[in-house]
mmCIF file of C-alpha atoms in Angstrom:
data_model
loop_
_atom_site.group_PDB
_atom_site.id
_atom_site.type_symbol
_atom_site.label_atom_id
_atom_site.label_comp_id
_atom_site.label_asym_id
_atom_site.label_seq_id
_atom_site.Cartn_x
_atom_site.Cartn_y
_atom_site.Cartn_z
ATOM 1 C CA SER A 81 153.263 324.257 -99.887
ATOM 2 C CA GLY A 82 152.027 327.818 -100.356
ATOM 3 C CA LEU A 83 152.602 327.904 -104.111
ATOM 4 C CA GLU A 84 148.915 328.197 -104.997
ATOM 5 C CA ASP A 85 148.419 331.065 -102.535
ATOM 6 C CA ALA A 86 151.588 332.772 -103.789
ATOM 7 C CA GLU A 87 150.348 332.601 -107.377
ATOM 8 C CA ARG A 88 146.960 334.049 -106.448
ATOM 9 C CA PHE A 89 148.626 336.742 -104.338
ATOM 10 C CA GLY A 90 150.897 337.774 -107.206
ATOM 11 C CA VAL A 91 147.928 338.104 -109.539
ATOM 12 C CA ALA A 92 145.998 340.106 -106.917
ATOM 13 C CA LEU A 93 148.940 342.492 -106.589
ATOM 14 C CA GLY A 94 148.835 343.146 -110.327
ATOM 15 C CA LEU A 95 152.238 341.586 -111.012
ATOM 16 C CA TYR A 96 150.931 339.356 -113.823
ATOM 17 C CA PRO A 97 151.966 339.348 -116.636
ATOM 18 C CA ARG A 98 154.883 341.812 -116.463
ATOM 19 C CA PHE A 99 156.646 340.302 -113.443
ATOM 20 C CA HIS A 100 154.659 337.181 -112.660
ATOM 21 C CA ASP A 101 153.595 333.914 -114.314
ATOM 22 C CA GLY A 102 149.978 334.014 -113.189
ATOM 23 C CA PHE A 103 147.921 331.102 -111.878
ATOM 24 C CA ASP A 104 148.256 327.628 -113.410
ATOM 25 C CA LYS A 105 147.228 324.293 -111.834
ATOM 26 C CA ALA A 106 149.680 322.417 -114.082
ATOM 27 C CA ARG A 107 152.562 323.822 -112.057
ATOM 28 C CA ARG A 108 151.355 321.926 -108.976
ATOM 29 C CA ASP A 109 149.511 318.880 -110.281
ATOM 30 C CA LYS A 110 152.133 316.368 -111.486
ATOM 31 C CA PHE A 111 149.731 314.654 -113.871
ATOM 32 C CA LEU A 112 148.714 317.911 -115.547
ATOM 33 C CA MET A 113 152.350 319.022 -115.553
ATOM 34 C CA ASN A 114 153.429 316.053 -117.682
ATOM 35 C CA GLU A 115 150.402 316.357 -119.946
ATOM 36 C CA VAL A 116 151.188 320.015 -120.688
ATOM 37 C CA VAL A 117 154.868 319.306 -121.295
ATOM 38 C CA LYS A 118 153.844 316.590 -123.773
ATOM 39 C CA SER A 119 150.989 318.368 -125.557
ATOM 40 C CA VAL A 120 152.241 321.971 -125.560
ATOM 41 C CA GLY A 121 155.980 321.406 -125.554
ATOM 42 C CA GLY A 122 155.963 318.302 -127.742
ATOM 43 C CA LEU A 123 158.380 316.628 -125.338
ATOM 44 C CA GLU A 124 158.633 312.986 -124.387
ATOM 45 C CA VAL A 125 157.242 312.029 -120.974
ATOM 46 C CA VAL A 126 156.558 308.787 -119.116
ATOM 47 C CA GLN A 127 153.299 306.913 -119.599
ATOM 48 C CA GLN A 128 150.906 307.927 -116.840
ATOM 49 C CA GLN A 129 147.321 307.842 -115.664
ATOM 50 C CA SER A 130 145.339 309.715 -113.052
ATOM 51 C CA CYS A 131 143.244 307.038 -111.312
ATOM 52 C CA GLU A 132 140.016 307.641 -109.417
ATOM 53 C CA ASN A 133 139.700 304.087 -108.106
ATOM 54 C CA LEU A 134 141.764 300.958 -107.525
ATOM 55 C CA GLU A 135 140.382 299.154 -110.583
ATOM 56 C CA GLU A 136 141.698 301.907 -112.871
ATOM 57 C CA ALA A 137 145.082 301.754 -111.144
ATOM 58 C CA LEU A 138 145.383 297.983 -111.520
ATOM 59 C CA GLU A 139 144.311 298.100 -115.157
ATOM 60 C CA PHE A 140 146.974 300.706 -115.958
ATOM 61 C CA ALA A 141 149.643 298.783 -114.031
ATOM 62 C CA ARG A 142 148.803 295.647 -116.023
ATOM 63 C CA LYS A 143 149.051 297.669 -119.231
ATOM 64 C CA LEU A 144 152.608 298.584 -118.245
ATOM 65 C CA GLY A 145 153.423 294.923 -117.665
ATOM 66 C CA VAL A 146 153.184 294.739 -113.871
ATOM 67 C CA VAL A 147 151.962 291.308 -112.738
ATOM 68 C CA GLU A 148 150.682 289.724 -109.521
ATOM 69 C CA ASP A 149 153.882 287.924 -108.589
ATOM 70 C CA GLU A 150 156.594 287.115 -111.127
ATOM 71 C CA GLU A 151 157.819 283.903 -109.534
ATOM 72 C CA GLU A 152 154.365 282.457 -108.968
ATOM 73 C CA ILE A 153 153.160 283.149 -112.516
ATOM 74 C CA ILE A 154 156.353 282.026 -114.217
ATOM 75 C CA GLY A 155 156.361 278.884 -112.083
ATOM 76 C CA ARG A 156 153.109 277.772 -113.699
ATOM 77 C CA GLU A 157 154.932 277.401 -116.995
ATOM 78 C CA ASN A 158 157.028 274.549 -115.552
ATOM 79 C CA LEU A 159 160.293 276.224 -116.480
ATOM 80 C CA ASP A 160 163.441 274.994 -114.811
ATOM 81 C CA ALA A 161 164.992 277.168 -112.094
ATOM 82 C CA GLU A 162 167.604 278.798 -114.331
ATOM 83 C CA LYS A 163 165.108 279.795 -117.024
ATOM 84 C CA ARG A 164 162.736 281.067 -114.350
ATOM 85 C CA LYS A 165 165.512 283.279 -112.968
ATOM 86 C CA VAL A 166 166.160 284.759 -116.418
ATOM 87 C CA ARG A 167 162.475 285.400 -117.023
ATOM 88 C CA ILE A 168 162.089 287.168 -113.681
ATOM 89 C CA THR A 169 165.043 289.430 -114.468
ATOM 90 C CA THR A 170 163.960 290.316 -117.986
ATOM 91 C CA GLN A 171 160.191 290.613 -117.484
ATOM 92 C CA ARG A 172 160.012 292.527 -114.237
ATOM 93 C CA LYS A 173 158.135 295.807 -114.756
ATOM 94 C CA MET A 174 157.570 298.508 -112.174
ATOM 95 C CA VAL A 175 155.219 301.420 -111.722
ATOM 96 C CA VAL A 176 155.421 304.527 -109.556
ATOM 97 C CA VAL A 177 152.376 305.307 -107.399
ATOM 98 C CA LYS A 178 152.222 308.780 -105.842
ATOM 99 C CA PRO A 179 149.992 311.744 -105.012
ATOM 100 C CA PRO A 180 149.369 314.210 -107.852
ATOM 101 C CA ARG A 181 150.395 316.923 -105.409
ATOM 102 C CA GLY A 182 153.162 316.175 -102.974
ATOM 103 C CA VAL A 183 156.585 317.107 -101.683
ATOM 104 C CA ALA A 184 159.942 315.341 -102.158
ATOM 105 C CA SER A 185 159.522 311.532 -102.012
ATOM 106 C CA ASP A 186 156.715 311.555 -99.440
ATOM 107 C CA ASP A 187 154.176 308.843 -100.251
ATOM 108 C CA VAL A 188 155.990 307.948 -103.488
ATOM 109 C CA HIS A 189 155.930 304.172 -103.952
ATOM 110 C CA LEU A 190 157.845 301.994 -106.425
ATOM 111 C CA CYS A 191 155.729 298.911 -107.076
ATOM 112 C CA SER A 192 156.922 295.716 -108.753
ATOM 113 C CA ASN A 193 153.696 293.717 -108.463
ATOM 114 C CA LEU A 194 149.966 294.313 -108.255
ATOM 115 C CA ALA A 195 149.802 293.572 -104.535
ATOM 116 C CA SER A 196 152.135 296.498 -103.823
ATOM 117 C CA VAL A 197 150.103 298.686 -106.205
ATOM 118 C CA ARG A 198 147.003 297.925 -104.113
ATOM 119 C CA MET A 199 148.745 298.863 -100.864
ATOM 120 C CA ALA A 200 150.255 302.049 -102.317
ATOM 121 C CA PHE A 201 146.946 303.155 -103.846
ATOM 122 C CA ASP A 202 145.125 302.679 -100.548
ATOM 123 C CA LYS A 203 147.764 304.703 -98.732
ATOM 124 C CA VAL A 204 147.709 307.656 -101.153
ATOM 125 C CA HIS A 205 143.969 307.715 -101.936
ATOM 126 C CA HIS A 206 142.140 310.226 -99.698
ATOM 127 C CA SER A 207 145.384 311.184 -97.940
ATOM 128 C CA PRO A 208 145.733 314.904 -97.034
ATOM 129 C CA VAL A 209 147.098 317.232 -99.715
ATOM 130 C CA PHE A 210 150.352 318.645 -98.381
ATOM 131 C CA GLY A 211 150.033 322.307 -97.442
ATOM 132 C CA SER A 212 146.368 322.562 -98.408
ATOM 133 C CA PRO A 213 144.686 325.496 -96.614
ATOM 134 C CA THR A 214 141.297 323.756 -96.898
ATOM 135 C CA SER A 215 142.385 320.314 -95.603
ATOM 136 C CA SER A 216 141.561 318.789 -98.984
ATOM 137 C CA LYS A 217 142.380 315.163 -99.726
ATOM 138 C CA HIS A 218 143.685 313.352 -102.782
ATOM 139 C CA GLU A 219 140.632 312.160 -104.712
ATOM 140 C CA ARG A 220 142.850 310.695 -107.456
ATOM 141 C CA VAL A 221 146.141 308.797 -107.430
ATOM 142 C CA LEU A 222 148.867 309.203 -110.038
ATOM 143 C CA LEU A 223 150.457 306.124 -111.602
ATOM 144 C CA GLN A 224 153.505 306.569 -113.814
ATOM 145 C CA GLU A 225 155.758 304.266 -115.769
ATOM 146 C CA PHE A 226 159.035 303.777 -113.899
ATOM 147 C CA ALA A 227 161.737 305.560 -115.918
ATOM 148 C CA SER A 228 165.117 303.891 -115.620
ATOM 149 C CA GLY A 229 168.224 305.940 -116.295
ATOM 150 C CA VAL A 230 170.254 308.690 -114.667
ATOM 151 C CA GLU A 231 168.402 311.385 -112.746
ATOM 152 C CA TYR A 232 169.420 315.017 -113.120
ATOM 153 C CA ALA A 233 168.200 318.161 -111.381
ATOM 154 C CA VAL A 234 168.520 321.552 -113.034
ATOM 155 C CA ASP A 235 168.258 324.810 -111.088
ATOM 156 C CA VAL A 236 167.099 327.567 -113.432
ATOM 157 C CA VAL A 237 166.662 331.317 -113.040
ATOM 158 C CA CYS A 238 164.137 333.055 -115.329
ATOM 159 C CA LYS A 239 163.670 336.750 -116.082
ATOM 160 C CA ASP A 240 160.953 337.655 -118.561
ATOM 161 C CA GLY A 241 161.469 334.387 -120.445
ATOM 162 C CA GLU A 242 165.272 334.524 -120.488
ATOM 163 C CA ARG A 243 166.587 331.405 -118.767
ATOM 164 C CA LYS A 244 169.952 330.647 -117.199
ATOM 165 C CA VAL A 245 171.120 327.387 -115.622
ATOM 166 C CA ALA A 246 172.377 328.131 -112.121
ATOM 167 C CA ALA A 247 173.351 324.544 -111.312
ATOM 168 C CA LEU A 248 173.192 321.088 -112.870
ATOM 169 C CA TRP A 249 173.156 318.098 -110.523
ATOM 170 C CA ARG A 250 173.528 314.387 -111.225
ATOM 171 C CA TYR A 251 171.835 312.197 -108.623
ATOM 172 C CA ASP A 252 172.896 308.839 -107.302
ATOM 173 C CA LYS A 253 169.543 307.646 -106.001
ATOM 174 C CA ARG A 254 168.867 303.989 -105.155
ATOM 175 C CA SER A 255 166.707 301.800 -102.952
ATOM 176 C CA ALA A 256 167.954 301.160 -99.404
ATOM 177 C CA ASN A 257 166.589 300.136 -95.997
ATOM 178 C CA GLY A 258 163.153 299.411 -97.392
ATOM 179 C CA ALA A 259 162.820 302.833 -99.076
ATOM 180 C CA PRO A 260 162.673 302.979 -102.906
ATOM 181 C CA PHE A 261 164.430 306.334 -103.413
ATOM 182 C CA VAL A 262 167.409 307.107 -101.188
ATOM 183 C CA TYR A 263 170.103 309.670 -101.988
ATOM 184 C CA PHE A 264 173.583 308.135 -102.006
ATOM 185 C CA GLY A 265 175.084 311.306 -103.444
ATOM 186 C CA THR A 266 174.610 314.385 -105.627
ATOM 187 C CA GLU A 267 177.290 315.610 -108.007
ATOM 188 C CA LEU A 268 177.549 319.089 -109.498
ATOM 189 C CA VAL A 269 178.310 318.605 -113.209
ATOM 190 C CA SER A 270 178.958 320.787 -116.246
ATOM 191 C CA ALA A 271 177.204 320.974 -119.608
ATOM 192 C CA ALA A 272 179.637 323.461 -121.114
ATOM 193 C CA GLU A 273 182.031 321.032 -122.782
ATOM 194 C CA LYS A 274 181.179 319.805 -126.276
ATOM 195 C CA GLU A 275 181.362 316.139 -125.276
ATOM 196 C CA LYS A 276 178.729 316.618 -122.553
ATOM 197 C CA GLU A 277 175.919 315.553 -124.892
ATOM 198 C CA VAL A 278 173.634 314.106 -122.218
ATOM 199 C CA GLU A 279 173.970 317.117 -119.919
ATOM 200 C CA ARG A 280 173.317 319.527 -122.800
ATOM 201 C CA ALA A 281 170.255 317.522 -123.860
ATOM 202 C CA VAL A 282 168.990 317.672 -120.265
ATOM 203 C CA CYS A 283 169.300 321.478 -120.144
ATOM 204 C CA GLU A 284 167.618 321.921 -123.532
ATOM 205 C CA TYR A 285 164.728 319.695 -122.450
ATOM 206 C CA VAL A 286 164.307 321.624 -119.197
ATOM 207 C CA PHE A 287 164.161 324.992 -120.991
ATOM 208 C CA LYS A 288 161.476 323.659 -123.348
ATOM 209 C CA ALA A 289 159.502 322.195 -120.430
ATOM 210 C CA LEU A 290 159.530 325.534 -118.609
ATOM 211 C CA GLU A 291 158.396 327.281 -121.787
ATOM 212 C CA ALA A 292 155.517 324.809 -122.146
ATOM 213 C CA LEU A 293 154.466 325.538 -118.555
ATOM 214 C CA SER A 294 154.677 329.306 -119.209
ATOM 215 C CA VAL A 295 157.382 329.791 -116.593
ATOM 216 C CA ARG A 296 158.970 333.148 -117.399
ATOM 217 C CA TRP A 297 159.861 334.526 -113.972
ATOM 218 C CA GLY A 298 161.643 333.334 -110.851
ATOM 219 C CA ILE A 299 163.586 330.230 -109.904
ATOM 220 C CA SER A 300 162.774 326.593 -110.537
ATOM 221 C CA HIS A 301 164.198 323.162 -109.740
ATOM 222 C CA VAL A 302 163.506 320.647 -112.502
ATOM 223 C CA GLU A 303 164.114 316.899 -112.175
ATOM 224 C CA VAL A 304 164.431 314.631 -115.223
ATOM 225 C CA ILE A 305 165.586 311.120 -116.144
ATOM 226 C CA ALA A 306 168.015 310.620 -119.037
ATOM 227 C CA ASP A 307 168.829 307.366 -120.817
ATOM 228 C CA GLU A 308 169.726 306.143 -124.306
ATOM 229 C CA VAL A 309 167.270 304.447 -126.663
ATOM 230 C CA ASP A 310 168.207 303.216 -130.149
ATOM 231 C CA GLY A 311 171.338 305.318 -130.144
ATOM 232 C CA ARG A 312 169.616 308.572 -129.140
ATOM 233 C CA ILE A 313 169.536 310.438 -125.858
ATOM 234 C CA ARG A 314 166.087 310.366 -124.287
ATOM 235 C CA VAL A 315 165.113 312.808 -121.544
ATOM 236 C CA ARG A 316 161.824 312.577 -119.630
ATOM 237 C CA LEU A 317 160.334 314.750 -116.930
ATOM 238 C CA VAL A 318 160.048 313.763 -113.287
ATOM 239 C CA GLU A 319 158.675 317.075 -112.018
ATOM 240 C CA VAL A 320 159.124 320.832 -111.885
ATOM 241 C CA ASN A 321 159.381 322.559 -108.510
ATOM 242 C CA TRP A 322 159.340 326.215 -107.501
#
């Protein structure tokens, strides 16, 4: 809220480029943000699509492996109960449905079947853009691959392109009470020790993401997901906040 106006105000005051990062939609639009981090920074991001209508959303969800209802579809194959249980566990795919511009976890939905994708899309589509001075509404809905792993948040201070990590947090975020993303705890962790390979990889990724988004001044709060794939540490962006 207010970020777009603050960017325009800074430019109007003549602060850009010596003490200001200028105006950039990719710092507010979460779809554009990931696209820039991937194309400019060469970093790995989740699969995503900006959807104008429900048909596009359902097609993308199916591409990710989300189905109508796991138990119903698997049941048609006449598998016994034990095999059906294994198939449900191993085949279940999920997708995140959310506004391209939002705040915290408001209107962020974790969907495990196409019926929930439909409901989430309808809720987000044409909903008010948070903090919009013109009462604009979301004309598109963002769908993203659900990234499993450990979530980290990195607080960074920038001065003319020089970046320092002020704090590194490890989140314990799970589903509870019908909500998909609930904080059970946040832990302040270090990346200084040599054995902290994941934490160091997280910080390096965040610095590169900020460089791709041309963030050279001020403070930022960057959230990422880290996991391990084929013996390597993989870090992917959730979002960058200012």
